Coordinates of C-alpha atoms and ligand atoms in Angstrom, one line a residue:
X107 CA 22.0 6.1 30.7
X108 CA 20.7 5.9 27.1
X109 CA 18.1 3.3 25.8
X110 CA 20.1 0.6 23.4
X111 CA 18.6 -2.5 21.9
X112 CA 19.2 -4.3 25.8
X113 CA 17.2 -2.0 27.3
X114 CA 13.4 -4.1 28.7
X115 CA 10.6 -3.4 27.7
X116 CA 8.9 -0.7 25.2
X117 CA 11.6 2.1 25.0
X118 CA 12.3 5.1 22.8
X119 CA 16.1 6.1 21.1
X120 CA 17.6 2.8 21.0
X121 CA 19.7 3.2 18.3
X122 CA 22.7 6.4 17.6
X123 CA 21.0 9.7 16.1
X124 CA 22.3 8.8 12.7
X125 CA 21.3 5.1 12.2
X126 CA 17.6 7.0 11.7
X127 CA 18.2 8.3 8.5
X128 CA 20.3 5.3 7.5
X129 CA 17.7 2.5 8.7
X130 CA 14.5 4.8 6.9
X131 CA 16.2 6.2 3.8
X132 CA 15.4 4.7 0.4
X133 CA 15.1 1.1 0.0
X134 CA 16.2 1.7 -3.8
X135 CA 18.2 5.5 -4.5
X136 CA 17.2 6.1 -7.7
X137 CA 19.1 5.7 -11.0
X138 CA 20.8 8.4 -12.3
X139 CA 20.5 9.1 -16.7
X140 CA 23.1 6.9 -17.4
X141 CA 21.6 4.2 -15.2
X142 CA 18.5 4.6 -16.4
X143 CA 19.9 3.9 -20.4
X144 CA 21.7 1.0 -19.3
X145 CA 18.4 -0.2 -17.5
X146 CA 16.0 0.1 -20.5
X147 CA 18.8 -1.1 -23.5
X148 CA 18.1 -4.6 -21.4
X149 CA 14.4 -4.5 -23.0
X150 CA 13.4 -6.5 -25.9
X151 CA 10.1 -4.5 -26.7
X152 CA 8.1 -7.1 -26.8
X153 CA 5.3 -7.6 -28.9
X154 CA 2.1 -8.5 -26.9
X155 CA 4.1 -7.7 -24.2
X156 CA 3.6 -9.9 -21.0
X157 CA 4.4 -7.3 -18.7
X158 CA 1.8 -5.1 -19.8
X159 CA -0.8 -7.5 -19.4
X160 CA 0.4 -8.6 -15.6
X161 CA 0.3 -4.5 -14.9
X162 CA -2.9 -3.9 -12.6
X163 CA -3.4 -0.5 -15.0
X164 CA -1.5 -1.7 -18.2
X165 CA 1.0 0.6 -18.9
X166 CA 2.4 0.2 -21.9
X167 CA 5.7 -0.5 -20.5
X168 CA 7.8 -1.2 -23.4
X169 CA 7.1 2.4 -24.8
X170 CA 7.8 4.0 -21.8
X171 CA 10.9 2.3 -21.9
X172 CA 12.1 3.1 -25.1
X173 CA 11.0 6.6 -24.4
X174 CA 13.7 6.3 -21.7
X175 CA 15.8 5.3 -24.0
X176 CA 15.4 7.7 -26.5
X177 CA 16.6 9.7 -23.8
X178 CA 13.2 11.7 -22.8
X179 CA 12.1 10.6 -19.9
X180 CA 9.2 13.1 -19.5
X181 CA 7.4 11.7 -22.5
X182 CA 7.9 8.0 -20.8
X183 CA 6.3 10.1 -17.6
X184 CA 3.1 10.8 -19.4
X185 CA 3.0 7.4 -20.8
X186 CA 2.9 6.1 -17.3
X187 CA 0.7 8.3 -16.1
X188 CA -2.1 8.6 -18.6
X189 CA -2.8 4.7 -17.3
X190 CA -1.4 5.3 -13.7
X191 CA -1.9 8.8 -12.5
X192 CA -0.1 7.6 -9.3
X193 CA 2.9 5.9 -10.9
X194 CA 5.0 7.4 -8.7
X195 CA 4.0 5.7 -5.8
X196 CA 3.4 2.4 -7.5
X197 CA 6.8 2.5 -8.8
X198 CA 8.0 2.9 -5.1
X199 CA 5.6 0.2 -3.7
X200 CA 4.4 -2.0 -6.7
X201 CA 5.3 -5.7 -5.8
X202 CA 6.9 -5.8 -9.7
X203 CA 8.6 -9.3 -8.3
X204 CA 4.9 -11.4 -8.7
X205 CA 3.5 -8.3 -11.4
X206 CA 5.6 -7.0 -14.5
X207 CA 8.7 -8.3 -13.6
X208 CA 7.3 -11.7 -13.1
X209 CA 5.8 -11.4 -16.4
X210 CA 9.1 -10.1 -18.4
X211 CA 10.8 -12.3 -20.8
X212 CA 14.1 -11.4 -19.1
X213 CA 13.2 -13.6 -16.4
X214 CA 11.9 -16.5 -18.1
X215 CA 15.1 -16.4 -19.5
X216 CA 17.8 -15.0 -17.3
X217 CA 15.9 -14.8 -13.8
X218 CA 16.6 -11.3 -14.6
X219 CA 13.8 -9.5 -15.4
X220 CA 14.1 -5.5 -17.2
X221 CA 13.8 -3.4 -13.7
X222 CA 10.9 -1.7 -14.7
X223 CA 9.7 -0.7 -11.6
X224 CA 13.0 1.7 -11.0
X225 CA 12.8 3.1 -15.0
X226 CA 8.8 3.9 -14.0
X227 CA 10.6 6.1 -11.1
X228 CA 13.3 7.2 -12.7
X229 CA 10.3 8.5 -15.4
X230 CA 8.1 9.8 -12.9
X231 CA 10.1 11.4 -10.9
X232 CA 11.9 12.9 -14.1
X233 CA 9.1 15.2 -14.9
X234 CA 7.6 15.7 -11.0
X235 CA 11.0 17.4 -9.8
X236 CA 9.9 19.8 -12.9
X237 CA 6.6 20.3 -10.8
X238 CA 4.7 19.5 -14.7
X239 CA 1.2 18.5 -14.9
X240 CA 0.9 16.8 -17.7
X241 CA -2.8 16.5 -18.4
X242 CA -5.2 19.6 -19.1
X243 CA -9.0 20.1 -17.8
X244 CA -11.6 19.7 -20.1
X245 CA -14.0 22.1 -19.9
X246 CA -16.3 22.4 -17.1
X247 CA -19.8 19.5 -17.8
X248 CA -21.8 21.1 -15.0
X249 CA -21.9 18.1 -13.3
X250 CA -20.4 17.2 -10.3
X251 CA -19.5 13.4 -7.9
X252 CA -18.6 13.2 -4.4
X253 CA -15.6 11.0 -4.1
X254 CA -15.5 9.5 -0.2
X255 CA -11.8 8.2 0.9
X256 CA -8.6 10.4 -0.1
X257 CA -6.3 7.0 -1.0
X258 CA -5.2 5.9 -4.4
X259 CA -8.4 4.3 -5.3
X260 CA -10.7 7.8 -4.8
X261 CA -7.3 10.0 -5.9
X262 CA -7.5 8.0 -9.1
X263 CA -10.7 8.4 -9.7
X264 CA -10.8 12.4 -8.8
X265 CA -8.1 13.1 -11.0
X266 CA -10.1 11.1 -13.9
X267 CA -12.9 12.8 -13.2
X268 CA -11.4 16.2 -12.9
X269 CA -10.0 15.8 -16.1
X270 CA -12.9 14.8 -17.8
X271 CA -14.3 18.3 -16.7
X272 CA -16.5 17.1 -13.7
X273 CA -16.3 18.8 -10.4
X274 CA -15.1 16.4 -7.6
X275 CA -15.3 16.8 -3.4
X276 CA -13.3 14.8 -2.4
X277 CA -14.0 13.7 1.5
X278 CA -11.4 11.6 4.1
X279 CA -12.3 11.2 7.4
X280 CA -8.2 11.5 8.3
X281 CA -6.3 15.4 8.7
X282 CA -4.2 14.4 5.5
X283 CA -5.2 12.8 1.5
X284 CA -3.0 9.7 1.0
X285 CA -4.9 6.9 2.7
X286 CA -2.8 4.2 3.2
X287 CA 0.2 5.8 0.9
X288 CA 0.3 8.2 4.0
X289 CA -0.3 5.8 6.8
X290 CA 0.6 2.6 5.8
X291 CA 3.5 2.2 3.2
X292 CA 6.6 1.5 4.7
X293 CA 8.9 4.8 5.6
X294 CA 12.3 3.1 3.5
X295 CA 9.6 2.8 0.3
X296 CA 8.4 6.0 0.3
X297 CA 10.7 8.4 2.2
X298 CA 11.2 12.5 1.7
X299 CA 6.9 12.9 2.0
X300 CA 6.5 12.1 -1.4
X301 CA 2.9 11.2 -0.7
X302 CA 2.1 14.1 0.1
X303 CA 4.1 15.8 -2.6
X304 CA 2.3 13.5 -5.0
X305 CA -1.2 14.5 -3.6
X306 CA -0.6 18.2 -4.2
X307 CA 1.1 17.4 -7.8
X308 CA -1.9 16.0 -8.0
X309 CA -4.5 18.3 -7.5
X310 CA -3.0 20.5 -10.0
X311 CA -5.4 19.6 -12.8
X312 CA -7.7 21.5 -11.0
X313 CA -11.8 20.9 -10.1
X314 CA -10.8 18.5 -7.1
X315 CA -12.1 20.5 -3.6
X316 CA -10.7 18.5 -1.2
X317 CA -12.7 18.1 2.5
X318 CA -10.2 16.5 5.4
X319 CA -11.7 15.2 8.7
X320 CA -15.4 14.6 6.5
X321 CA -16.0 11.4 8.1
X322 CA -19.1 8.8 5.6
X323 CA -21.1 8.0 8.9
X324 CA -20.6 11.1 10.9
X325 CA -23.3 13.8 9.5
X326 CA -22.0 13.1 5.9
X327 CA -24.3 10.1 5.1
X328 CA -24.9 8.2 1.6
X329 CA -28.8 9.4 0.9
X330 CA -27.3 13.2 1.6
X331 CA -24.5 12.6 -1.2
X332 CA -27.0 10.8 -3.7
X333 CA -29.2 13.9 -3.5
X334 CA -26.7 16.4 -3.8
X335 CA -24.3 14.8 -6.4
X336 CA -24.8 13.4 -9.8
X337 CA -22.5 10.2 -8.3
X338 CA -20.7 8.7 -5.7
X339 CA -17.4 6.9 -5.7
X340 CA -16.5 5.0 -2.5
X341 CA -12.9 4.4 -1.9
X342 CA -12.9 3.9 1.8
X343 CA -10.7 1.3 2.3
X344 CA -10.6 -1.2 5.0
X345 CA -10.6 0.8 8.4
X346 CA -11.1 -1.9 10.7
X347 CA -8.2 -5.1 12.2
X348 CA -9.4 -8.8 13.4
X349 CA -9.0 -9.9 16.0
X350 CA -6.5 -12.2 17.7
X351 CA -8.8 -14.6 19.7
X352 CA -6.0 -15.1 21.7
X353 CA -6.3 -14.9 25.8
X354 CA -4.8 -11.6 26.9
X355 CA -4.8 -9.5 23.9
X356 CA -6.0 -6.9 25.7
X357 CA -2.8 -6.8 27.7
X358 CA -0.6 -3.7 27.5
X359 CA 2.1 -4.1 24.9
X360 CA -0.3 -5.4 22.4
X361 CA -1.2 -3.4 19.5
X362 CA -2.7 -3.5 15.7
X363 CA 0.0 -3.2 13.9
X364 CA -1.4 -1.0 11.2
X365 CA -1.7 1.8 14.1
X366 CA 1.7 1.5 15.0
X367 CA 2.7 2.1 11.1
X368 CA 0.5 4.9 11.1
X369 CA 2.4 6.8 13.9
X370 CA 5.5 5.5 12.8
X371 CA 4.9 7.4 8.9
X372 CA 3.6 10.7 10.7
X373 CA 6.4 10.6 13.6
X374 CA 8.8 13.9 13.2
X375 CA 11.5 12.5 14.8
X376 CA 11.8 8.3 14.9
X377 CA 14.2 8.6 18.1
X378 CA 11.2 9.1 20.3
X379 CA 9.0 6.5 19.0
X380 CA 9.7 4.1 21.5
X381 CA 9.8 0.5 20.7
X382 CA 9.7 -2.8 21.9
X383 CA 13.1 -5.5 22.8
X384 CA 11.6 -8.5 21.9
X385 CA 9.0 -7.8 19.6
X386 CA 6.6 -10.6 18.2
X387 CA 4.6 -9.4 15.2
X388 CA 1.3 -12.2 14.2
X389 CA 0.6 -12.2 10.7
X390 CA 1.6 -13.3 7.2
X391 CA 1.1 -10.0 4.9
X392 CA 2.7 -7.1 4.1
X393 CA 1.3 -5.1 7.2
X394 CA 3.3 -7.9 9.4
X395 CA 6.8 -8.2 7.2
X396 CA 6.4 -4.1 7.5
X397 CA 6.2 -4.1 11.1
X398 CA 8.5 -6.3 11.8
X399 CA 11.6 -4.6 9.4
X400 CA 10.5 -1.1 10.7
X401 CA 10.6 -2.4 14.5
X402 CA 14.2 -4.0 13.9
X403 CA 15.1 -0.5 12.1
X404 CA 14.0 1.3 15.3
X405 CA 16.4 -0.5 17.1
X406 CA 14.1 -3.6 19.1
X407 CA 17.1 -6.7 19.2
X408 CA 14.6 -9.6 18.5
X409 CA 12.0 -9.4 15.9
X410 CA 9.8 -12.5 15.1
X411 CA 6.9 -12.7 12.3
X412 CA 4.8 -16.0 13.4
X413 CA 2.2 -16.9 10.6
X414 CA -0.3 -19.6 11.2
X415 CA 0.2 -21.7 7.9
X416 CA 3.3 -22.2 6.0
X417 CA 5.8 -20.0 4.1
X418 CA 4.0 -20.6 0.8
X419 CA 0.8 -19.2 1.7
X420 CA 2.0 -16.2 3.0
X421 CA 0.7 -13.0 1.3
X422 CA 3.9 -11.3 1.6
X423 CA 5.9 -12.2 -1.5
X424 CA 9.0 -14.1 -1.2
X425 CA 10.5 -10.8 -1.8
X426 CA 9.0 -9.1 1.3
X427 CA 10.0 -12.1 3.3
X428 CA 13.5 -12.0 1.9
X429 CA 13.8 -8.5 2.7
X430 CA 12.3 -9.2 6.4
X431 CA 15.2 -12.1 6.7
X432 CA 18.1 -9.9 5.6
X433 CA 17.0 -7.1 7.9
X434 CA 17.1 -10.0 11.1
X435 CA 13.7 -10.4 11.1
X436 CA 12.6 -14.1 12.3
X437 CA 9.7 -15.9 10.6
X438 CA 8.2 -18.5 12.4
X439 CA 5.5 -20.6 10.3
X440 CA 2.8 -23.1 10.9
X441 CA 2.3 -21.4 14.2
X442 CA -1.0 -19.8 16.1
X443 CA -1.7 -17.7 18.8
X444 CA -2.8 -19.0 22.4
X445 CA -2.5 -16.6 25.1
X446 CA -0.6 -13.4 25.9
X447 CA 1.1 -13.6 29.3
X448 CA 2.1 -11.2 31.8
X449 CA 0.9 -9.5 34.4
X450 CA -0.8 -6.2 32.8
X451 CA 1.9 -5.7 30.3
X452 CA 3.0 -8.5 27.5
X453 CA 5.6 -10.3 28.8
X454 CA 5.6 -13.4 26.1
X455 CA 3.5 -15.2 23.3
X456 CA 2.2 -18.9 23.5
X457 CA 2.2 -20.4 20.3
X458 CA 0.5 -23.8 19.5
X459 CA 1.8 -25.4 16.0
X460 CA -0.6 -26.2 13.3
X461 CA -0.9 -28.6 11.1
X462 CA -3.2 -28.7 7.4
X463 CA -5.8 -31.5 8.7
X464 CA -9.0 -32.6 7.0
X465 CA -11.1 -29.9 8.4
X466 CA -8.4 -27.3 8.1
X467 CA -6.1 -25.4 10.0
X468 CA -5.8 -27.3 13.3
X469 CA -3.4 -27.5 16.2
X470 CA -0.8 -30.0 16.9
X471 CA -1.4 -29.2 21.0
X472 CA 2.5 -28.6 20.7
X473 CA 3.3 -25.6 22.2
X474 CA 6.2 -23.1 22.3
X475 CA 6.4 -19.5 24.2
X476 CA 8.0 -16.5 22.8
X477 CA 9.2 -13.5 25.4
X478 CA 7.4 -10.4 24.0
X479 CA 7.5 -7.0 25.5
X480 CA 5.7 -5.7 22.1
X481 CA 3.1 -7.8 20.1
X482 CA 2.0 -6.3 17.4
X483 CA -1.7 -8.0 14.9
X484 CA -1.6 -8.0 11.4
X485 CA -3.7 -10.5 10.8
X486 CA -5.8 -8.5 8.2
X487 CA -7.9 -5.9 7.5
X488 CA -11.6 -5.5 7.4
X489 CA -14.3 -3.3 6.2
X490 CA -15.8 -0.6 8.7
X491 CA -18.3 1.8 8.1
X492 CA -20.2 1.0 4.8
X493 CA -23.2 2.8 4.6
X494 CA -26.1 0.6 5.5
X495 CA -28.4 -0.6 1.8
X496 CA -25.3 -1.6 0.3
X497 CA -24.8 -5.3 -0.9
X498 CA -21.7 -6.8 0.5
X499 CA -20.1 -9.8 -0.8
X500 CA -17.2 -11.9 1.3
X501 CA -17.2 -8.4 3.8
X502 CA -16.7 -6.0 1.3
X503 CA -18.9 -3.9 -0.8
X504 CA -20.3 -5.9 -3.9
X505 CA -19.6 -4.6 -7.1
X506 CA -20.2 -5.6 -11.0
X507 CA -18.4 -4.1 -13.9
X508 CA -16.3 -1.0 -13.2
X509 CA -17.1 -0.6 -9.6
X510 CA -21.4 0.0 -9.6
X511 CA -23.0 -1.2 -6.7
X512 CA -26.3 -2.4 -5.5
X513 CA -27.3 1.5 -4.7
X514 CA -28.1 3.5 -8.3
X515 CA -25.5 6.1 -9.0
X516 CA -23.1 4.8 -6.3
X517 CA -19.4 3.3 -7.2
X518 CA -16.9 1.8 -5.0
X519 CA -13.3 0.8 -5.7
X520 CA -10.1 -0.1 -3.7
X521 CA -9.7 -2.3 -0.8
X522 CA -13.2 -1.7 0.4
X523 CA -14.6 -3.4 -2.9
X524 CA -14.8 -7.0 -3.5
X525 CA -12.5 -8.4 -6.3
X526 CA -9.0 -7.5 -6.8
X527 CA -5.9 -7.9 -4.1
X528 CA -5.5 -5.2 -1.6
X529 CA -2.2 -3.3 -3.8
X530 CA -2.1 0.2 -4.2
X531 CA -1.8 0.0 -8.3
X532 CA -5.3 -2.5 -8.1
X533 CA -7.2 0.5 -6.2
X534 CA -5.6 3.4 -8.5
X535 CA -7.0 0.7 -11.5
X536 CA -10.0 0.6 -10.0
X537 CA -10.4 4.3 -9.2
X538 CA -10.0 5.3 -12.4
X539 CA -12.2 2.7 -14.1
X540 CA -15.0 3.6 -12.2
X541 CA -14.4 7.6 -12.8
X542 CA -14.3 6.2 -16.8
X543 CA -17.5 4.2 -16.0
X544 CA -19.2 7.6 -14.4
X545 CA -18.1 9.9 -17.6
X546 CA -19.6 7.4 -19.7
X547 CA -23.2 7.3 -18.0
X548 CA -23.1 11.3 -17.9
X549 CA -22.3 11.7 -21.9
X550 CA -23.9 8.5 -23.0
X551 CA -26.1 7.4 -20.8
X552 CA -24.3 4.0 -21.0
Ligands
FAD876 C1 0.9 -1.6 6.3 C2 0.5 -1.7 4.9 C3 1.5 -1.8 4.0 C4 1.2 -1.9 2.6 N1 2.2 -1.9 1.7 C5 1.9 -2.0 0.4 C6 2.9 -2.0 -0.6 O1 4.1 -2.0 -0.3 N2 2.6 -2.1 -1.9 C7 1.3 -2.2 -2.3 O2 1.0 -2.2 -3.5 N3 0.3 -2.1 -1.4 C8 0.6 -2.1 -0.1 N4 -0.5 -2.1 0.9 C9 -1.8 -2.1 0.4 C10 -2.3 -0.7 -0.1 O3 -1.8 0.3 0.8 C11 -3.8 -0.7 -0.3 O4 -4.2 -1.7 -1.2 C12 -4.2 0.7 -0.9 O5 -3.8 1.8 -0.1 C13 -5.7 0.7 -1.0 O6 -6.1 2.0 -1.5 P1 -7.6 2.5 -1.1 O7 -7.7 3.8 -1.7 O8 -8.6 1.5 -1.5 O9 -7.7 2.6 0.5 P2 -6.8 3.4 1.5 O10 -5.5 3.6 1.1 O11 -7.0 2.6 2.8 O12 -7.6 4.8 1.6 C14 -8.9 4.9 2.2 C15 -9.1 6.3 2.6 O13 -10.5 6.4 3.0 C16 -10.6 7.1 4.2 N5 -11.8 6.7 4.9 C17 -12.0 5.5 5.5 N6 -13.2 5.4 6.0 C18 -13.8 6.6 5.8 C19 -15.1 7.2 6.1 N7 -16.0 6.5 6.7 N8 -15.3 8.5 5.7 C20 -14.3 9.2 5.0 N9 -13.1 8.7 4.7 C21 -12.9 7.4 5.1 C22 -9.3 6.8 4.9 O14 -8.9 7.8 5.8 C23 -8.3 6.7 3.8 O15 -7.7 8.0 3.5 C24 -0.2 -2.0 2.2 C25 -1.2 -1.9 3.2 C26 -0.8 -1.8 4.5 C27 -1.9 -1.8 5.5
SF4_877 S1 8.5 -8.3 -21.1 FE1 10.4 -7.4 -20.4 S2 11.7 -7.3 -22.2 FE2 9.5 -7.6 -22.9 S3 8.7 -5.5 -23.2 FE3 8.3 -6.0 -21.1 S4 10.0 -5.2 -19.9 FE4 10.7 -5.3 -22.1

């Protein structure tokens, strides 16, 4: 008999052929032309334009816009990405709710804010589909900067670096570039392998040598880049989970949830990846709202988020939350973990409630017991693998100004740097503030 959502345990297929390409197609189609006009005549053009100031890389938006408007949408392309050389993704994955939308007049006003995010795509994508490049090389300085990490931050700053006429290596320890736009992102944000197709668009300004499975710690160490590179720019991420410090979490059936993504974004065909029937995701960020909405759209019948504090101090916008609730998700709050029980394989969660005491977080001795064939951590990320010298600060890798280190002629940006939240459009800002940084030393000797 074929699996359905009834069937116990961890099972593959339980949903129809076709609900797969439903459940993971895009979260937003995009707009068509006349969409997109109707879109951008909502926009005041501000002047001193909040929305430009709550953008990560300050686009200016309302040019774009009125590019868009003035019906070429190529020129609003190159607007976006000469700030945002990955606003393609961003416009898939930005969370515009708490950034530019937030910010837009519109919403003050109307709770209605211009939907900037989709004219960026409907921009982007414009002048992508035409395979342009729209930026030229300059010409070759001789010099050249090992980038280490293949995500947005070191893509960024390649790219910037490229085109200021530096050569670039870029190194990733993974088989494919992307970082976490190709292992992490949610499949409905970023269907069709546009992050790969975005890679490769890319890499067309030329002077970026890309090295896959060139892992910072395995024969490719810091003092060997220093002394074969002018510079260095670390954009490695945060590789590593925390723990539960819950009893049992070693059980079968109990996984990070980040790994689980990963397989889910390179899986060729979402029937076989088998998934859990009652499936309790621990967590409050966008790893744990992802997990959860991508487990119910692979067919598990009972998906619950518990988060230790309340609904307000979850990392995943209201947005992401809402979205989780509308797709059946459950979100238990003021809830930790105690124990996973079963014998070998997860067969529930014990939860004790919390409270906000003096001291902190502490439990209520109340608890509660969830059945869970799947249990899946996303209780943050951490930093594994910075070379040893480098001053760290809070876990990641200390930095002042654009992205220098404690090391001479090292940079680091993205997740793995302190400062910033963990968003794809913070990394790509501080990617390419860092290559900007680089230039500058090389020509000026700032
Ligand atoms: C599940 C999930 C969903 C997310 N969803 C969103 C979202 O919807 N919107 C949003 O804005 N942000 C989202 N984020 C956050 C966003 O993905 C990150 O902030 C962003 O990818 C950080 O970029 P980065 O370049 O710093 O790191 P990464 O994207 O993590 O890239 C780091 C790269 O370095 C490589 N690397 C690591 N260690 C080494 C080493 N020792 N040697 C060589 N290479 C190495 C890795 O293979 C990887 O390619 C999400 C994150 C997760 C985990
Ligand atoms: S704040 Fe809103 S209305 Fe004003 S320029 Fe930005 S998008 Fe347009």
């Amino acid at each position: 008999m074929p699996n359905s959502q009834m069937t116990p345990g961890i099972a593959p297929g339980r949903l129809q052929p076709e609900d797969y390409a439903k459940n993971f197609g895009d979260l937003y189609p995009p707009y068509d032309r006349h969409e997109a006009a109707v879109a951008a005549d909502r926009c005041y053009f501000c002047y001193d334009a909040p929305c430009i100031t709550a953008c990560p890389t300050a686009i200016d938006i309302p040019l774009f816009i009125r590019q868009i408007q003035a019906g070429n949408p190529d020129a609003a392309a190159k607007t976006i990405l000469s700030q945002n050389i990955l606003g393609g993704m961003c416009a898939r994955v930005c969370p515009t709710e708490t950034l530019c939308e937030e910010a837009c007049v519109r919403e003050a006003a109307e709770g209605k804010p211009v939907e900037i995010g989709r004219l960026q795509r409907h921009a982007t994508d414009s002048l992508m589909a035409k395979g342009i490049h729209p930026f030229e090389r300059a010409a070759p300085t001789g010099r050249r900067v090992a980038v280490v990490g293949a995500g947005p931050a070191g893509l960024a700053c390649a790219h910037r670096l490229a085109m200021h006429g530096h050569d670039v290596v870029l190194f990733d320890g993974r088989a494919k570039a992307g970082g976490l736009n190709e292992f992490g992102i949610a499949s409905y944000k970023t269907p069709g392998g546009f992050a790969q197709a975005e890679v490769d668009w890319l890499l067309k300004i030329g002077g970026i040598t890309v090295e896959l499975g060139q892992r910072l710690g395995d024969g490719l160490t810091l003092p060997r880049l220093t002394a074969e590179y002018d510079a260095v720019f670390l954009g490695i991420g945060l590789a590593g989970v925390n723990a539960l410090r819950a009893a049992g979490e070693e059980k079968d059936g109990v996984r990070d949830a980040v790994d689980f993504i990963a397989e889910l974004r390179q899986a060729s065909d979402l029937a076989a990846l088998p998934v859990g029937r009652n499936v309790v995701v621990i967590g409050g960020g966008m790893t744990a709202v992802d997990a959860a909405v991508q487990s119910k759209l692979l067919g598990a019948e009972n998906v619950t988020i518990v988060y230790r504090r309340s609904r307000e101090k979850m990392s995943a916008s209201e947005y992401e939350q809402d979205l989780a609730a509308s797709r059946g998700v459950r979100i238990i709050h003021n809830a930790r973990p105690v124990a996973v029980h079963g014998n070998g394989a997860a067969v529930e969660v014990e939860f004790e409630y919390t409270r906000e005491g003096a001291a902190g977080l502490e439990g209520t001795g109340e608890t509660f017991r969830l059945p869970a064939d799947q249990v899946f951590k996303a209780i943050g990320q951490t930093l594994q693998g910075a070379p040893e010298g480098l001053a760290l600060d809070g876990g990641k890798i200390a930095v002042t100004g654009a992205g220098r280190t404690s090391v001479a002629k090292v940079w680091a940006g993205g997740d793995c740097a302190a400062g910033g939240e963990d968003l794809t459009v913070t990394a790509v800002a501080q990617g390419r503030d860092a290559a900007e940084d680089i230039h500058a030393l090389f020509t000026k000797g700032a």
